[in-house]
């Protein structure tokens, strides 16, 4: 069982205020996205061999905004409900969840710099597998505190499972090497191909 460690947990004020709780992950996620440079990220994404069912790049921004918002709402809901309880076990679960929430947020924010910034798919895979495991346990813990808080994390869990598949698939198809995959399009060439795996000679997943 995860213990509540205040030194590695976000301040209680973040969880107790709905605006802070919801906007913090959105702001942090957006900041990381812009720090890695969206144009470079999109160029790298389009240059990589992709597994089946990969979404177009424009899906990720809106999807993550919604998921970060739900994540923050879950945190607010679980904290305010759990800490108002007279049951000491519920309060303890709430605080344990807060520690797990902080850990998963850090792992979440680390994935993009690993994958797109440093182009380290192996490390990014380890990160997202750990992230999915921690979030699954968090969903279980906070689901015991408040059913709505637990269900609010379910879309996030679903997306993480899909993102894990994409991360492993991209790593495998590109021989676990993402460096120097971008290629300039020849001058004057018009192409409707959006992904490099839509051409010939792609590696099967």
Tab-separated table of C-alpha atoms in Angstrom:
chain	number	residue	atom	x	y	z
A	1	UNK	CA	0.000	0.000	0.000
A	2	UNK	CA	1.314	3.450	-0.884
A	3	UNK	CA	1.963	5.747	2.054
A	4	UNK	CA	1.110	9.415	2.182
A	5	UNK	CA	4.375	11.350	1.973
A	6	UNK	CA	3.758	15.113	2.182
A	7	UNK	CA	7.168	15.978	0.724
A	8	UNK	CA	6.337	14.317	-2.602
A	9	UNK	CA	2.652	15.275	-2.682
A	10	UNK	CA	1.077	18.411	-4.114
A	11	UNK	CA	-0.112	20.875	-1.456
A	12	UNK	CA	-3.569	20.265	-0.020
A	13	UNK	CA	-4.647	23.697	-1.284
A	14	UNK	CA	-4.323	22.460	-4.863
A	15	UNK	CA	-6.745	19.600	-4.247
A	16	UNK	CA	-9.148	21.679	-2.179
A	17	UNK	CA	-9.695	24.427	-4.781
A	18	UNK	CA	-11.606	23.325	-7.910
A	19	UNK	CA	-9.998	25.884	-10.219
A	20	UNK	CA	-6.464	25.081	-9.058
A	21	UNK	CA	-7.072	21.347	-9.146
A	22	UNK	CA	-8.480	21.368	-12.680
A	23	UNK	CA	-6.284	24.039	-14.241
A	24	UNK	CA	-2.933	22.876	-12.826
A	25	UNK	CA	-2.586	19.692	-14.923
A	26	UNK	CA	-3.929	21.503	-17.991
A	27	UNK	CA	-1.388	24.321	-17.538
A	28	UNK	CA	1.525	21.952	-16.860
A	29	UNK	CA	0.658	19.693	-19.785
A	30	UNK	CA	0.296	22.656	-22.135
A	31	UNK	CA	3.605	24.120	-20.951
A	32	UNK	CA	5.451	20.866	-21.589
A	33	UNK	CA	3.860	20.609	-25.034
A	34	UNK	CA	5.017	24.093	-26.021
A	35	UNK	CA	8.446	23.589	-24.453
A	36	UNK	CA	9.040	20.604	-26.745
A	37	UNK	CA	7.825	22.775	-29.681
A	38	UNK	CA	4.587	21.563	-31.349
A	39	UNK	CA	5.941	21.966	-34.905
A	40	UNK	CA	8.938	19.740	-34.190
A	41	UNK	CA	6.763	17.232	-32.351
A	42	UNK	CA	4.326	16.992	-35.252
A	43	UNK	CA	7.140	16.633	-37.784
A	44	UNK	CA	8.686	13.803	-35.787
A	45	UNK	CA	5.307	12.123	-35.311
A	46	UNK	CA	4.539	12.184	-39.035
A	47	UNK	CA	8.004	10.894	-39.918
A	48	UNK	CA	7.765	7.791	-37.730
A	49	UNK	CA	6.462	4.418	-38.798
A	50	UNK	CA	3.150	4.026	-36.996
A	51	UNK	CA	1.089	1.066	-35.777
A	52	UNK	CA	-2.530	0.645	-36.928
A	53	UNK	CA	-5.236	2.932	-35.505
A	54	UNK	CA	-2.865	5.836	-34.850
A	55	UNK	CA	-4.774	9.122	-34.632
A	56	UNK	CA	-3.841	12.257	-36.579
A	57	UNK	CA	-1.725	14.785	-34.661
A	58	UNK	CA	-4.548	17.307	-34.190
A	59	UNK	CA	-6.427	14.851	-31.945
A	60	UNK	CA	-3.869	14.887	-29.152
A	61	UNK	CA	-4.214	18.496	-28.000
A	62	UNK	CA	-7.997	18.494	-27.417
A	63	UNK	CA	-7.909	14.936	-26.031
A	64	UNK	CA	-5.272	15.748	-23.449
A	65	UNK	CA	-6.984	18.989	-22.456
A	66	UNK	CA	-10.160	17.048	-21.637
A	67	UNK	CA	-8.246	14.274	-19.867
A	68	UNK	CA	-6.211	16.714	-17.778
A	69	UNK	CA	-9.442	18.471	-16.822
A	70	UNK	CA	-11.065	15.184	-15.769
A	71	UNK	CA	-7.915	14.289	-13.873
A	72	UNK	CA	-8.071	17.546	-11.955
A	73	UNK	CA	-11.793	17.178	-11.295
A	74	UNK	CA	-11.219	13.695	-9.919
A	75	UNK	CA	-8.517	15.023	-7.608
A	76	UNK	CA	-10.769	17.802	-6.326
A	77	UNK	CA	-13.750	15.500	-5.891
A	78	UNK	CA	-11.801	12.763	-4.094
A	79	UNK	CA	-9.983	15.176	-1.793
A	80	UNK	CA	-12.974	17.236	-0.725
A	81	UNK	CA	-15.165	14.162	-0.261
A	82	UNK	CA	-12.556	12.044	1.478
A	83	UNK	CA	-11.153	14.659	3.826
A	84	UNK	CA	-14.670	15.598	4.936
A	85	UNK	CA	-15.301	12.002	6.008
A	86	UNK	CA	-15.359	11.012	9.674
A	87	UNK	CA	-13.951	7.620	8.733
A	88	UNK	CA	-10.162	7.592	9.363
A	89	UNK	CA	-9.654	4.868	6.752
A	90	UNK	CA	-11.339	6.998	4.097
A	91	UNK	CA	-9.195	9.979	5.013
A	92	UNK	CA	-6.062	7.831	4.826
A	93	UNK	CA	-7.060	6.482	1.400
A	94	UNK	CA	-7.654	10.050	0.246
A	95	UNK	CA	-4.157	11.111	1.263
A	96	UNK	CA	-2.582	8.003	-0.250
A	97	UNK	CA	-4.398	8.820	-3.472
A	98	UNK	CA	-3.012	12.353	-3.374
A	99	UNK	CA	0.527	10.953	-3.259
A	100	UNK	CA	-0.246	8.588	-6.144
A	101	UNK	CA	-1.830	11.437	-8.092
A	102	UNK	CA	1.322	13.533	-7.743
A	103	UNK	CA	3.519	10.634	-8.856
A	104	UNK	CA	1.384	9.883	-11.904
A	105	UNK	CA	1.314	13.563	-12.891
A	106	UNK	CA	5.119	13.677	-12.779
A	107	UNK	CA	5.347	10.501	-14.876
A	108	UNK	CA	2.800	11.934	-17.309
A	109	UNK	CA	4.752	15.152	-17.790
A	110	UNK	CA	7.998	13.207	-18.242
A	111	UNK	CA	6.773	11.141	-21.205
A	112	UNK	CA	6.823	13.847	-23.907
A	113	UNK	CA	10.378	15.058	-23.170
A	114	UNK	CA	11.565	11.438	-23.208
A	115	UNK	CA	9.778	10.470	-26.422
A	116	UNK	CA	9.871	13.622	-28.540
A	117	UNK	CA	12.587	15.680	-26.860
A	118	UNK	CA	15.291	13.093	-26.194
A	119	UNK	CA	13.866	10.535	-28.676
A	120	UNK	CA	14.269	7.715	-26.171
A	121	UNK	CA	11.426	5.268	-26.891
A	122	UNK	CA	12.626	2.585	-24.462
A	123	UNK	CA	12.691	4.988	-21.541
A	124	UNK	CA	9.367	6.480	-22.693
A	125	UNK	CA	7.853	2.984	-22.744
A	126	UNK	CA	9.053	2.266	-19.213
A	127	UNK	CA	7.622	5.611	-18.140
A	128	UNK	CA	4.178	5.075	-19.668
A	129	UNK	CA	3.901	1.501	-18.369
A	130	UNK	CA	4.681	2.785	-14.865
A	131	UNK	CA	2.261	5.681	-15.387
A	132	UNK	CA	-0.544	3.326	-16.419
A	133	UNK	CA	0.083	1.089	-13.416
A	134	UNK	CA	0.132	3.967	-10.924
A	135	UNK	CA	-2.995	5.503	-12.461
A	136	UNK	CA	-4.796	2.162	-12.339
A	137	UNK	CA	-4.037	1.879	-8.636
A	138	UNK	CA	-5.052	5.511	-8.108
A	139	UNK	CA	-8.380	4.837	-9.833
A	140	UNK	CA	-8.947	1.910	-7.476
A	141	UNK	CA	-7.980	3.915	-4.363
A	142	UNK	CA	-9.993	7.025	-5.140
A	143	UNK	CA	-12.886	4.895	-6.383
A	144	UNK	CA	-13.207	3.656	-2.809
A	145	UNK	CA	-13.290	7.232	-1.552
A	146	UNK	CA	-15.797	8.534	-4.101
A	147	UNK	CA	-17.366	6.638	-6.989
A	148	UNK	CA	-17.556	9.714	-9.225
A	149	UNK	CA	-13.874	10.495	-8.645
A	150	UNK	CA	-12.978	6.961	-9.665
A	151	UNK	CA	-15.106	7.017	-12.805
A	152	UNK	CA	-13.662	10.400	-13.802
A	153	UNK	CA	-10.295	8.665	-14.215
A	154	UNK	CA	-11.632	5.868	-16.429
A	155	UNK	CA	-11.287	7.817	-19.744
A	156	UNK	CA	-7.728	8.687	-18.732
A	157	UNK	CA	-6.984	5.019	-18.055
A	158	UNK	CA	-8.415	4.072	-21.442
A	159	UNK	CA	-6.300	6.676	-23.230
A	160	UNK	CA	-3.157	5.615	-21.344
A	161	UNK	CA	-3.713	2.021	-22.427
A	162	UNK	CA	-4.006	3.182	-26.039
A	163	UNK	CA	-0.975	5.465	-25.669
A	164	UNK	CA	1.040	2.545	-24.283
A	165	UNK	CA	0.142	0.526	-27.373
A	166	UNK	CA	1.206	3.423	-29.619
A	167	UNK	CA	4.470	3.954	-27.752
A	168	UNK	CA	5.447	0.292	-27.937
A	169	UNK	CA	4.259	0.029	-31.548
A	170	UNK	CA	6.223	3.075	-32.704
A	171	UNK	CA	9.308	1.906	-30.833
A	172	UNK	CA	9.157	-1.548	-32.388
A	173	UNK	CA	8.404	-0.392	-35.925
A	174	UNK	CA	11.269	2.104	-35.805
A	175	UNK	CA	13.770	-0.343	-34.282
A	176	UNK	CA	13.643	1.577	-30.986
A	177	UNK	CA	15.514	4.465	-32.584
A	178	UNK	CA	13.687	7.733	-33.239
A	179	UNK	CA	16.718	9.884	-34.025
A	180	UNK	CA	16.987	11.517	-37.451
A	181	UNK	CA	13.684	10.153	-38.744
A	182	UNK	CA	12.530	13.441	-40.237
A	183	UNK	CA	12.946	13.737	-43.995
A	184	UNK	CA	12.489	16.849	-46.095
A	185	UNK	CA	9.884	16.472	-48.866
A	186	UNK	CA	11.425	16.903	-52.326
A	187	UNK	CA	10.686	20.350	-53.841
A	188	UNK	CA	7.457	20.486	-55.799
A	189	UNK	CA	6.300	17.071	-54.616
A	190	UNK	CA	2.636	16.883	-53.689
A	191	UNK	CA	1.651	14.020	-51.472
A	192	UNK	CA	-1.447	13.140	-49.517
A	193	UNK	CA	0.436	10.554	-47.469
A	194	UNK	CA	0.335	11.615	-43.822
A	195	UNK	CA	2.259	8.725	-42.305
A	196	UNK	CA	5.411	7.053	-43.507
A	197	UNK	CA	3.984	3.583	-42.861
A	198	UNK	CA	1.392	4.123	-45.587
A	199	UNK	CA	4.084	3.597	-48.188
A	200	UNK	CA	5.730	0.359	-49.214
A	201	UNK	CA	8.062	-1.809	-47.181
A	202	UNK	CA	6.586	-1.129	-43.789
A	203	UNK	CA	7.425	-3.405	-40.898
A	204	UNK	CA	4.501	-5.395	-39.560
A	205	UNK	CA	3.485	-4.967	-35.941
